[in-house]
Coordinates of C-alpha atoms in Angstrom, one line a residue:
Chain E
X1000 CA -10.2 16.5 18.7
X1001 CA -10.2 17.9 15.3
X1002 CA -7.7 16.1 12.8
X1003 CA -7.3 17.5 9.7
X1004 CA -5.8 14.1 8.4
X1005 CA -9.7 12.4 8.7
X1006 CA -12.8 13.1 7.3
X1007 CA -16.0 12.8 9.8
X1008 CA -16.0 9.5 9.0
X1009 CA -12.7 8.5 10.1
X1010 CA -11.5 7.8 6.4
X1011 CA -8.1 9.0 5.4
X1012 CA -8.8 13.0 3.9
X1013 CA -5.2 13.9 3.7
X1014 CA -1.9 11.9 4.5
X1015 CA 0.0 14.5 6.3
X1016 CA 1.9 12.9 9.3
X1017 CA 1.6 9.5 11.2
X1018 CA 1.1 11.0 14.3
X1019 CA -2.7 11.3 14.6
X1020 CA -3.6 8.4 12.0
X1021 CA -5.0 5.1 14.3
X1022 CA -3.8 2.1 13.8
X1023 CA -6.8 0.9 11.7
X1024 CA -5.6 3.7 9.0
X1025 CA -1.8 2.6 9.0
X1026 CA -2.9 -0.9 8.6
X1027 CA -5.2 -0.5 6.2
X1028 CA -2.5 1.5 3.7
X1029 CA -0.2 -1.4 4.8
X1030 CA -3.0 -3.9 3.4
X1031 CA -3.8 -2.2 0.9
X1032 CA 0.0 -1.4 -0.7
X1033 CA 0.3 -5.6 -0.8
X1034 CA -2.0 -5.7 -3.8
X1035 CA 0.1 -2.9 -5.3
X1036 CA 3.3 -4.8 -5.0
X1037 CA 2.4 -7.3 -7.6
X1038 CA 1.0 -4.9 -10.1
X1039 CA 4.7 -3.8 -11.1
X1040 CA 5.3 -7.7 -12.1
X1041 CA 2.5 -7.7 -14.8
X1042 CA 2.8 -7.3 -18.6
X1043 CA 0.5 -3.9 -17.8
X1044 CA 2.0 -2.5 -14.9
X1045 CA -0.8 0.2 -14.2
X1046 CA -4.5 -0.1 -12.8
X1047 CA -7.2 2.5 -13.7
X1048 CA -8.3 3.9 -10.3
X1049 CA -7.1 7.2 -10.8
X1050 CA -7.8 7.8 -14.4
X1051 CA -8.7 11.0 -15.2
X1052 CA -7.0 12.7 -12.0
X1053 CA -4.4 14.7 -12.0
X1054 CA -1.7 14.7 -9.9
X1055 CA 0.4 17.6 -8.7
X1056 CA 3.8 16.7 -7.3
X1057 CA 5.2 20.2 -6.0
X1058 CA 8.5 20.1 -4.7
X1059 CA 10.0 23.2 -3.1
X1060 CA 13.0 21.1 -1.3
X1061 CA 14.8 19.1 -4.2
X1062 CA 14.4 15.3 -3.7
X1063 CA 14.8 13.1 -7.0
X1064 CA 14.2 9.8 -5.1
X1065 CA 11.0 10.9 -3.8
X1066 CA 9.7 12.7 -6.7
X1067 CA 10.4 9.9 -9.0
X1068 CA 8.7 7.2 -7.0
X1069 CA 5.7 9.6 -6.2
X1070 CA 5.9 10.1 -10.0
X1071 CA 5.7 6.3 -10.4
X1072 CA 3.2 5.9 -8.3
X1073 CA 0.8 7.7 -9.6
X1074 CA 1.3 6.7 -13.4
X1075 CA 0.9 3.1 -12.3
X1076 CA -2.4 4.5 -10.9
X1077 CA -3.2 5.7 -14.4
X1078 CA -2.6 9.4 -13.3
X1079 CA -2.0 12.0 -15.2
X1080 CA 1.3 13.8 -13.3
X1081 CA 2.7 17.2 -12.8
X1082 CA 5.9 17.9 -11.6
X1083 CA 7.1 21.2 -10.5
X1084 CA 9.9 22.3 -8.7
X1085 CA 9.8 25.5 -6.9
X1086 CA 12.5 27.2 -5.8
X1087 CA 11.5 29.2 -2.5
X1088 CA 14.9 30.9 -2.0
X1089 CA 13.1 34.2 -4.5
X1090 CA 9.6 34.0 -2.6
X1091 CA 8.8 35.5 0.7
X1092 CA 6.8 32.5 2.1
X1093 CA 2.8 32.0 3.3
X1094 CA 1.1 33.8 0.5
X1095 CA 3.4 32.7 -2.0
X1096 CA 3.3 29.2 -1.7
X1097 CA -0.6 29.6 -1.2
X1098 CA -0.6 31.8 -4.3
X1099 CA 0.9 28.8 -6.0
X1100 CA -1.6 26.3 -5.0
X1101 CA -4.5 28.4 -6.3
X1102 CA -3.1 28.6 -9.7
X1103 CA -3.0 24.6 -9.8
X1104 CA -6.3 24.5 -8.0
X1105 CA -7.5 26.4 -10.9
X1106 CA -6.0 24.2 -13.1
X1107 CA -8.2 21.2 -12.1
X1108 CA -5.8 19.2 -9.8
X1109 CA -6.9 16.5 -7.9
X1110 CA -4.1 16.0 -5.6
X1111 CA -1.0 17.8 -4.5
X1112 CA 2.1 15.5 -2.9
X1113 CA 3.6 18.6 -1.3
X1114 CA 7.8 18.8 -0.5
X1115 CA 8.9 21.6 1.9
X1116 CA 11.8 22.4 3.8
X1117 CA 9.3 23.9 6.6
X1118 CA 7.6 22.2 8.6
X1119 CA 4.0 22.4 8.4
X1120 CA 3.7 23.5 5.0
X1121 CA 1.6 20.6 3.7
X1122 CA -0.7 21.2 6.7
X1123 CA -1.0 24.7 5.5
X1124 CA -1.9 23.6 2.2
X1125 CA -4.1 20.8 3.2
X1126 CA -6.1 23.5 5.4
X1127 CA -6.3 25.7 2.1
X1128 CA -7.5 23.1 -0.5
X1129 CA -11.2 23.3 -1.2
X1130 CA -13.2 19.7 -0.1
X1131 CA -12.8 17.2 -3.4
X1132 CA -8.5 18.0 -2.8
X1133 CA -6.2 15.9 -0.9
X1134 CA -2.5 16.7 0.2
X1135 CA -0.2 14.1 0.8
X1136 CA 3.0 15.2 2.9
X1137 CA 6.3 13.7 0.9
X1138 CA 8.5 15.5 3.7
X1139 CA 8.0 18.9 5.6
X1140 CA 11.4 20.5 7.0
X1141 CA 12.1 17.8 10.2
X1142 CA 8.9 17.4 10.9
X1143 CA 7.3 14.7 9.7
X1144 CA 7.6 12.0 6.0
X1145 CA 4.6 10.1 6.4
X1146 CA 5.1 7.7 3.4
X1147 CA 8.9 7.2 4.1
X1148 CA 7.7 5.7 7.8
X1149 CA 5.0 3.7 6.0
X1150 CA 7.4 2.3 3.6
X1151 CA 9.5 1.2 6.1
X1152 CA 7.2 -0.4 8.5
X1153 CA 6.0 -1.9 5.1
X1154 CA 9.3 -3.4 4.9
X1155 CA 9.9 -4.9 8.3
X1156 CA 6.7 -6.1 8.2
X1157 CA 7.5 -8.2 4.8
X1158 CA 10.8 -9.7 6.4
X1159 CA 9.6 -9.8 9.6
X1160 CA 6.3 -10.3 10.2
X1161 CA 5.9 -10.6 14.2
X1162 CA 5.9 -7.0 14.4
X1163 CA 4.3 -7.9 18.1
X1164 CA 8.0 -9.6 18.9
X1165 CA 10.8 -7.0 17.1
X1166 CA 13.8 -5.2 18.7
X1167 CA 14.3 -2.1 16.2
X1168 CA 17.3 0.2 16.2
X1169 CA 17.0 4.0 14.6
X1170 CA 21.0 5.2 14.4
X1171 CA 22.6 8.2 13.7
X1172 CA 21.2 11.6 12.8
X1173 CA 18.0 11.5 15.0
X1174 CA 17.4 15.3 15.5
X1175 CA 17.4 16.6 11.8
X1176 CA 15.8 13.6 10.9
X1177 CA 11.9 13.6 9.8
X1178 CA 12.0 10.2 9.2
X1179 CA 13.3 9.1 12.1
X1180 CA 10.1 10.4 14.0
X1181 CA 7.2 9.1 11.4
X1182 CA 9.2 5.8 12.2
X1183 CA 9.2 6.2 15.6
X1184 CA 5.3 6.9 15.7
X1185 CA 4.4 3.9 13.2
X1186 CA 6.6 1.2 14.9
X1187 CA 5.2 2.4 18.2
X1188 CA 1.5 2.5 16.8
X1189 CA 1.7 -0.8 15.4
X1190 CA 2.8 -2.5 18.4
X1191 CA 6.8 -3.3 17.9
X1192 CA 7.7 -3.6 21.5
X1193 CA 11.0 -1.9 21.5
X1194 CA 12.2 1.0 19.5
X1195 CA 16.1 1.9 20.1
X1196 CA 17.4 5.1 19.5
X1197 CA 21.4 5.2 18.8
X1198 CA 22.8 8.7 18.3
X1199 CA 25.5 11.3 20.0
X1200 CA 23.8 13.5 22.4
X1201 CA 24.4 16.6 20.0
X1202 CA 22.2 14.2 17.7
X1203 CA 19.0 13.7 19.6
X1204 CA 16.0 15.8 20.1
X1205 CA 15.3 17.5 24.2
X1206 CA 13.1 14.2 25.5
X1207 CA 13.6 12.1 22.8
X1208 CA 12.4 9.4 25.8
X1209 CA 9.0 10.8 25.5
X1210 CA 8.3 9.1 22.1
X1211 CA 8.6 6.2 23.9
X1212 CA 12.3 4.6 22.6
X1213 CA 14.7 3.7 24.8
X1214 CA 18.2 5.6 23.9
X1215 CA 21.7 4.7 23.4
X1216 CA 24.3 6.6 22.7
X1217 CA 26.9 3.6 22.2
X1218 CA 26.4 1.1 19.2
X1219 CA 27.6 -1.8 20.7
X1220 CA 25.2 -1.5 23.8
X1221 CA 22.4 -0.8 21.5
X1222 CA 22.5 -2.9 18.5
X1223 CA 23.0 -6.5 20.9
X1224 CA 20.0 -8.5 19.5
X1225 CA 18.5 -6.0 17.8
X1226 CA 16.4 -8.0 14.6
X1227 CA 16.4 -4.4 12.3
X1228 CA 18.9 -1.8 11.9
X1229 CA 17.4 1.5 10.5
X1230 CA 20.4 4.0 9.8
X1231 CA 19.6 7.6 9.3
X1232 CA 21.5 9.3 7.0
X1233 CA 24.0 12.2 8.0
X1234 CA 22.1 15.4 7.0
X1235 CA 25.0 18.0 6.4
X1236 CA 22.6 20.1 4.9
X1237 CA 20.7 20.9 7.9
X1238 CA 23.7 20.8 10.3
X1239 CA 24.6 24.6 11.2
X1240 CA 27.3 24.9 13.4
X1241 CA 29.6 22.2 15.0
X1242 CA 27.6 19.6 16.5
X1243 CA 30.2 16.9 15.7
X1244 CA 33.8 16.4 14.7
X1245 CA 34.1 15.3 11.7
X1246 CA 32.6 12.6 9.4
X1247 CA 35.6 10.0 9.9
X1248 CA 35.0 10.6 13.7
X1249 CA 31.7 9.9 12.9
X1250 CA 31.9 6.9 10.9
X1251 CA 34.4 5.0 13.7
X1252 CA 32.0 5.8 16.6
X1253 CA 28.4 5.3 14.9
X1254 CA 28.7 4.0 11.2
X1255 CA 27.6 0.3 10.7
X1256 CA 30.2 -1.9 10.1
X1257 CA 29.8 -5.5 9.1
X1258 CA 31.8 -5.7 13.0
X1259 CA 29.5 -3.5 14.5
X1260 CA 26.3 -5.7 12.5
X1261 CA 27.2 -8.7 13.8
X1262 CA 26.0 -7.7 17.4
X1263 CA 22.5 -8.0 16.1
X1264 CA 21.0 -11.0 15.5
X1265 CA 22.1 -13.0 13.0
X1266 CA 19.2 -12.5 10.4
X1267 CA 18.7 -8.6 11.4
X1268 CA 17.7 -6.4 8.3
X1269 CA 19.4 -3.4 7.6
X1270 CA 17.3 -0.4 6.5
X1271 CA 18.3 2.7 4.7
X1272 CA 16.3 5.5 3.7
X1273 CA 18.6 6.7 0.9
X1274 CA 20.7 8.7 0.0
X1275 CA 23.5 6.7 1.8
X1276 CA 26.6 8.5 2.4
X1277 CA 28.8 5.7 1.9
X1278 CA 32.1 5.6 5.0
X1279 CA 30.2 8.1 7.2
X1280 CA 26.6 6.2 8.2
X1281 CA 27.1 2.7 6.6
X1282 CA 30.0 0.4 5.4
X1283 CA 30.0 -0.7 2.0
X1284 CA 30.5 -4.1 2.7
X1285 CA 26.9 -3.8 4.8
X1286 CA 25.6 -2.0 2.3
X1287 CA 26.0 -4.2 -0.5
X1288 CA 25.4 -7.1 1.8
X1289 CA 22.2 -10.0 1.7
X1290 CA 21.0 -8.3 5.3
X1291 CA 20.1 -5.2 3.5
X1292 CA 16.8 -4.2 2.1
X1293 CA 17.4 -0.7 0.8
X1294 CA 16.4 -1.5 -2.3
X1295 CA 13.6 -3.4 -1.7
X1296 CA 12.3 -0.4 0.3
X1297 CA 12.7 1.9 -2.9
X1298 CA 10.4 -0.7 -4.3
X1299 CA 8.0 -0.7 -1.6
X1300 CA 8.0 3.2 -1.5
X1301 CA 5.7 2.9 -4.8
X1302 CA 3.7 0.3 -4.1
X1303 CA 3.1 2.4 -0.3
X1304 CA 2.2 5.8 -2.4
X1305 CA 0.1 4.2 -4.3
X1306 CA -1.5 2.7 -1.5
X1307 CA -2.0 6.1 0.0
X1308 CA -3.1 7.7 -3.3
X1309 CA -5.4 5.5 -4.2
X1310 CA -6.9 5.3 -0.1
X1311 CA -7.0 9.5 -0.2
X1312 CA -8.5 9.4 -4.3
X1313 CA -11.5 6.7 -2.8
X1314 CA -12.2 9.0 0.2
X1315 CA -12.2 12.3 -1.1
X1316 CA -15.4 11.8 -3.9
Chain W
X865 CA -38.2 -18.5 -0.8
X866 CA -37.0 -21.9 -0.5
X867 CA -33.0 -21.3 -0.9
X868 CA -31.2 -24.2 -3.0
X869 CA -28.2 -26.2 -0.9
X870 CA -25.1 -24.5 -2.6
X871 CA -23.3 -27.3 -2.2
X872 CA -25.9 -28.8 -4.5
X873 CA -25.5 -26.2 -6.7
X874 CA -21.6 -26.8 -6.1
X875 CA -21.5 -30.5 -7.5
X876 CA -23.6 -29.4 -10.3
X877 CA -21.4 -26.9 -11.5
X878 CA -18.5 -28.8 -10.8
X879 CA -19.2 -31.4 -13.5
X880 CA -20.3 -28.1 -16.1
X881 CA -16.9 -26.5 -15.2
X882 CA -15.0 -30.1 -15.9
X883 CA -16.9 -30.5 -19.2
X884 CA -15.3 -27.5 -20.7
X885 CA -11.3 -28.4 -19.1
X886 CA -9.4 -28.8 -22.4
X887 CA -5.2 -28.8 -22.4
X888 CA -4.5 -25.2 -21.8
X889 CA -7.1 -24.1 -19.6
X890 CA -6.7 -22.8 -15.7
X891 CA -8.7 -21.6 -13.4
X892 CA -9.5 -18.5 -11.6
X893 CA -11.2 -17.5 -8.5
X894 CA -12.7 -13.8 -7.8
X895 CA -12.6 -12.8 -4.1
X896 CA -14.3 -14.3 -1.9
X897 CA -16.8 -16.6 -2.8
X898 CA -15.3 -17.2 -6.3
X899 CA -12.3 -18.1 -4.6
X900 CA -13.8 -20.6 -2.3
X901 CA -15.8 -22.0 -5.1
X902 CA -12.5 -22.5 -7.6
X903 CA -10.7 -24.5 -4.4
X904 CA -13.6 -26.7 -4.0
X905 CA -13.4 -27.5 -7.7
X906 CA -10.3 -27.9 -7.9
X907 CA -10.3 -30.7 -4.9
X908 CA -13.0 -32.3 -6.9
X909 CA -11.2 -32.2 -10.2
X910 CA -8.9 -35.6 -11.7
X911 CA -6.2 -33.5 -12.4
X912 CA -4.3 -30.2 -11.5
X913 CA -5.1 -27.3 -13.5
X914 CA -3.1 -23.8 -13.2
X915 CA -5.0 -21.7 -11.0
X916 CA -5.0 -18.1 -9.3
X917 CA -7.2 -15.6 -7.9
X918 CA -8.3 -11.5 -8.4
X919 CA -10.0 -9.3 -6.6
X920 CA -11.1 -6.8 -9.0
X921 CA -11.8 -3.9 -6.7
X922 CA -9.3 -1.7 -8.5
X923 CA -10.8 -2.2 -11.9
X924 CA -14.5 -1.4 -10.9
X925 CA -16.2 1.1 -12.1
X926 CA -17.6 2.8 -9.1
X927 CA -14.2 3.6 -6.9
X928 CA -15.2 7.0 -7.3
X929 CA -17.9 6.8 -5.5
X930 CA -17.5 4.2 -2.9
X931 CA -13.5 4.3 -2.7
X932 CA -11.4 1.4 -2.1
X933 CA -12.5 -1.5 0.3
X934 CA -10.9 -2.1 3.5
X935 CA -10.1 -6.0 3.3
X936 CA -8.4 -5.6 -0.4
X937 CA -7.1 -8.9 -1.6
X938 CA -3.9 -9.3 -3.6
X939 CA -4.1 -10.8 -6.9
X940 CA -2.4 -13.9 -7.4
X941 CA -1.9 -15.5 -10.9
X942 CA 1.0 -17.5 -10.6
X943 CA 1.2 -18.3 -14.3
X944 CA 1.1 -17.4 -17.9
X945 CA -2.5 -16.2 -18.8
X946 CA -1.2 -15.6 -22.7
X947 CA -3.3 -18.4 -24.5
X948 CA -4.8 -20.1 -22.0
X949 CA -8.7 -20.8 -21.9
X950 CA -9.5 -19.3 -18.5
X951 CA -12.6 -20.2 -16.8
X952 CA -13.6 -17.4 -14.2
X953 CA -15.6 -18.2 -11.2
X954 CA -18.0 -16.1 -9.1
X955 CA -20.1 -16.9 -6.8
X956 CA -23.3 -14.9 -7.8
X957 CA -23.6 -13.2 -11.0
X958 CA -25.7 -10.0 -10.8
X959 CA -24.7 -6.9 -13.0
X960 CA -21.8 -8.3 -14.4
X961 CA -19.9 -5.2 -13.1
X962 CA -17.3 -7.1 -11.2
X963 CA -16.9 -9.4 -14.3
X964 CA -16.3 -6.6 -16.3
X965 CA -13.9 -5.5 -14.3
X966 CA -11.7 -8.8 -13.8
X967 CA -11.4 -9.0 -17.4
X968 CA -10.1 -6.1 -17.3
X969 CA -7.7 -7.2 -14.9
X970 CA -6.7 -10.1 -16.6
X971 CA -5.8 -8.6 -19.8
X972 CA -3.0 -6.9 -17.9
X973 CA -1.7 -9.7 -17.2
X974 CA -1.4 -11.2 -20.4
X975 CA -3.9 -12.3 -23.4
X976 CA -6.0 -15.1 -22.7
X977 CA -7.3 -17.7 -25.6
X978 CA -10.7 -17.7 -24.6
X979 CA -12.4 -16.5 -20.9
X980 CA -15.5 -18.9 -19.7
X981 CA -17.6 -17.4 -16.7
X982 CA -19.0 -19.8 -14.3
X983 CA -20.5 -19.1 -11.6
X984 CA -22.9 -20.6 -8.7
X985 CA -26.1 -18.3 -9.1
X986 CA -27.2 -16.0 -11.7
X987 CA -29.5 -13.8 -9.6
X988 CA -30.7 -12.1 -13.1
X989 CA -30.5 -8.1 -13.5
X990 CA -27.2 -7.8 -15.6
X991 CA -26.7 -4.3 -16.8
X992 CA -24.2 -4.8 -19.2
X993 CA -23.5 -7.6 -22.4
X994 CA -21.9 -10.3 -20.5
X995 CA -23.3 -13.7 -18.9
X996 CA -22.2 -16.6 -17.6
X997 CA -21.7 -19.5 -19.6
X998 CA -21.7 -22.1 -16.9
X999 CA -24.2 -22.1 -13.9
X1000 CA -25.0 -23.7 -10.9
X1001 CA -28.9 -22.4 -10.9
X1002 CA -31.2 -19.3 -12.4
X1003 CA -32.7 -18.0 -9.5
X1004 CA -34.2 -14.4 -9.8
X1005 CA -34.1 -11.4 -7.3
X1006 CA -35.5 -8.4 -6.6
X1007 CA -33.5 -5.5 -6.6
X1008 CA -33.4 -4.8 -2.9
X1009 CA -32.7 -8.6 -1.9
X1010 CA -29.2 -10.0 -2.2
X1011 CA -27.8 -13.2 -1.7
X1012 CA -24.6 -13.9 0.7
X1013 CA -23.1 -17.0 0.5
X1014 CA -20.6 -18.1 3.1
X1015 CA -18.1 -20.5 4.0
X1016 CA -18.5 -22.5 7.6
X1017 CA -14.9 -23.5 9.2
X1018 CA -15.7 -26.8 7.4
X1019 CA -15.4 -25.3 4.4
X1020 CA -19.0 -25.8 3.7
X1021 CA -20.9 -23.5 1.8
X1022 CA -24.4 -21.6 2.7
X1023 CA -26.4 -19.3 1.4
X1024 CA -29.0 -16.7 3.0
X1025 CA -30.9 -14.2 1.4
X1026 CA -30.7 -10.8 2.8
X1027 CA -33.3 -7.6 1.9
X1028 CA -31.6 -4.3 2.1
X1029 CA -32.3 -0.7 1.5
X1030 CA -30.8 0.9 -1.1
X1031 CA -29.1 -0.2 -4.4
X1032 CA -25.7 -0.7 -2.7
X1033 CA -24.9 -4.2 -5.0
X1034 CA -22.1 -5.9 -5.7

């Protein structure tokens, strides 16, 4: 079957979703982002392997976190970076956003790390691109964030390395989440024997079984010896309509309270992919708490990007 | 070819490598068979020296053509390399490419007093202005033979020679 994610070879062409990458390729960025993790600690924090390229970050869906660690990512890689934010709202789409890319493509990029509030955009790009470019997908409508479910698997994987032996939990906005599925694909890829799903029905994609999670729309049920807590956060901004009361209703019945945490095992991790909307997904006092990672995650987000920029920059000569 | 015993060539770069050891030095082993080398060493040495290893592979010089490799090791210095005398170890020296590049990667980590390259065999055909100071044994190749050293679950060392097609060295 044809993958546009893979060269003939099977080496990584473009990083556009999980779904579709092997395991060998997940591991292999997981492998490789540890020897990025310590290069932030020296007195130079940058190594050469992509001198000379340039990198194109194009965001057409606003996301600081992103941009700036992407950003990071590839300085520390000794890229040169371009960041441009377009706002589609003005462009009819297709042609536009192609029209776009050739004017950088003309411009001698190497790379584009593509943000879109459709999905499939960065495939549509990557299928565009001439040979020597790579597109890496930093989060396409609610399809898919390939890096953010890298970086968290990362993460587990640091504090809990029995990946073969892990009870994970996904809670809270499962349907408008892309996250939520390149999670879902990476944990199930790399062998983490159960993957939870905790959401209100209104909350959950048709057949969200089918990914292979078992679901549960009541937190205390569903976090009971879980060993890693991922909340999603609450995305208002894709919401249309009424698919749930209110955020304080919200907050009693799924937000993670220290209460709620200490149905998981005692040392579970709690994972957040940021923003966090303090009150309505997560508590405060688990926020701020020793059992969460969020902010190592932000710091394993560079060191994954450059994994994958530095995997695609390899491949692609 | 009659190939040496590396763990001949092991004790006599041992004693080379414990001549130079002055008060600031440490030690540091480039993936793999440098790394194996520097632990053997160090088991040999009197005293405990700082020590650490690199892998180099995202300093070299040819990542644009051959990409990065799949079992990339983590470096690991676990000390101050500003001012020390560092004494670098390899397990064969051919184009001084991967030396090139560790330097490299050391001076990110901090300046070094002085770096001292050791290694087990100097297999001849350097193609840039570096050699090791400290060898185990001169022993000259052809271009299309290599050597591979290895490391038994003993922790022994061998060697075997290997002829190849193409120019795809290390």
């Amino acid at each position: 079957m044809y993958n546009p994610q893979l060269n003939n070879d099977g080496t990584l062409k473009h990083l556009l979703s999980i779904e579709g990458l092997p395991k060998k390729t997940l591991l292999q960025i997981l492998d490789t982002a540890e020897s990025f993790v310590g290069v932030a600690e020296r007195d130079v924090k940058k190594v050469p392997l992509l001198r000379g390229k340039t990198v194109c970050n194009i965001f057409f869906e606003n996301s600081t976190r992103t941009r700036t660690t992407f950003e990071i990512a590839a300085k520390r890689l000794s890229a040169d970076v371009i960041n441009l934010n377009v706002n589609t709202s003005s462009q009819s789409k297709g042609e536009a956003i192609l029209d776009t890319i050739n004017n950088l493509i003309a411009m001698h990029t190497d790379m584009f790390v593509v943000r879109h509030n459709q999905s499939g955009a960065a495939h549509l790009i990557a299928q565009h691109v001439p040979d020597n470019i790579s597109v890496v997908n930093a989060g396409d409508g609610r399809h898919s964030h390939p890096t953010q479910g890298l970086l968290d698997v990362f993460t587990i994987r640091r504090y809990k390395p029995e990946m073969h032996n892990l009870r994970v939990a996904l809670v809270g906005d499962i349907l408008h989440s892309r996250v939520a599925r390149s999670e879902i694909h990476a944990l199930t890829t790399l062998g983490v024997p159960e993957v939870r799903v905790i959401a209100p029905k209104t909350l959950l994609p048709n057949e969200v079984e089918k990914l292979g999670v078992h679901v549960f729309h009541d937190m205390e049920a569903g976090l009971k010896d879980v060993d890693v807590v991922m909340m999603l956060r609450l995305q208002n901004e894709r919401m249309s309509g009424a698919m749930l009361p209110s955020t304080q209703e919200f907050f009693k019945t799924y937000g993670l309270t220290p209460e709620k945490l200490s149905l998981a095992k005692p040392d579970a991790i709690v994972m957040h992919p940021g923003p966090m909307n303090r009150g309505v997904e997560i508590d405060s006092r688990v926020a701020d708490s020793s059992q969460a990672v969020i902010l190592p995650q932000v710091t394993y987000g560079i060191a994954i990007r450059m994994a994958a920029m530095a995997i695609l920059a390899g491949g692609a000569a | 070819m009659q190939l040496p015993d590396p763990e001949n060539l092991l004790a006599t770069l041992t004693t080379k490598v414990s001549d130079v050891i002055q008060p600031n030095s440490a030690i540091i082993g480039i993936h793999s068979g440098g790394v194996w080398i520097m632990e053997r060493i160090l088991a040999s040495l009197k005293q405990d020296l700082p020590h650490g290893t690199l892998d180099a592979a995202l300093y070299r010089d040819d990542f644009s053509q051959r990409g990065l490799k799949d079992a990339l090791q983590p470096a690991n210095i676990p000390f101050d390399v500003k001012d020390k005398h560092i004494i670098l170890i390899d397990d064969i020296f051919y184009t001084g490419r991967t030396t090139r590049a560790a330097i490299n990667e050391l001076f990110d980590f901090g300046r070094p007093a002085s770096i001292t390259l050791a290694v087990l065999i100097n297999r001849g055909g350097a193609e840039l202005p570096i050699q090791p100071q400290l060898i185990g044994a001169e022993i000259k190749l052809n271009a299309d033979q290599r050597f591979q050293l290895s490391r038994n679950t003993q922790g022994k060392l061998t060697l075997a020679l290997e002829q190849k097609q193409g120019s795809d060295h290390v």
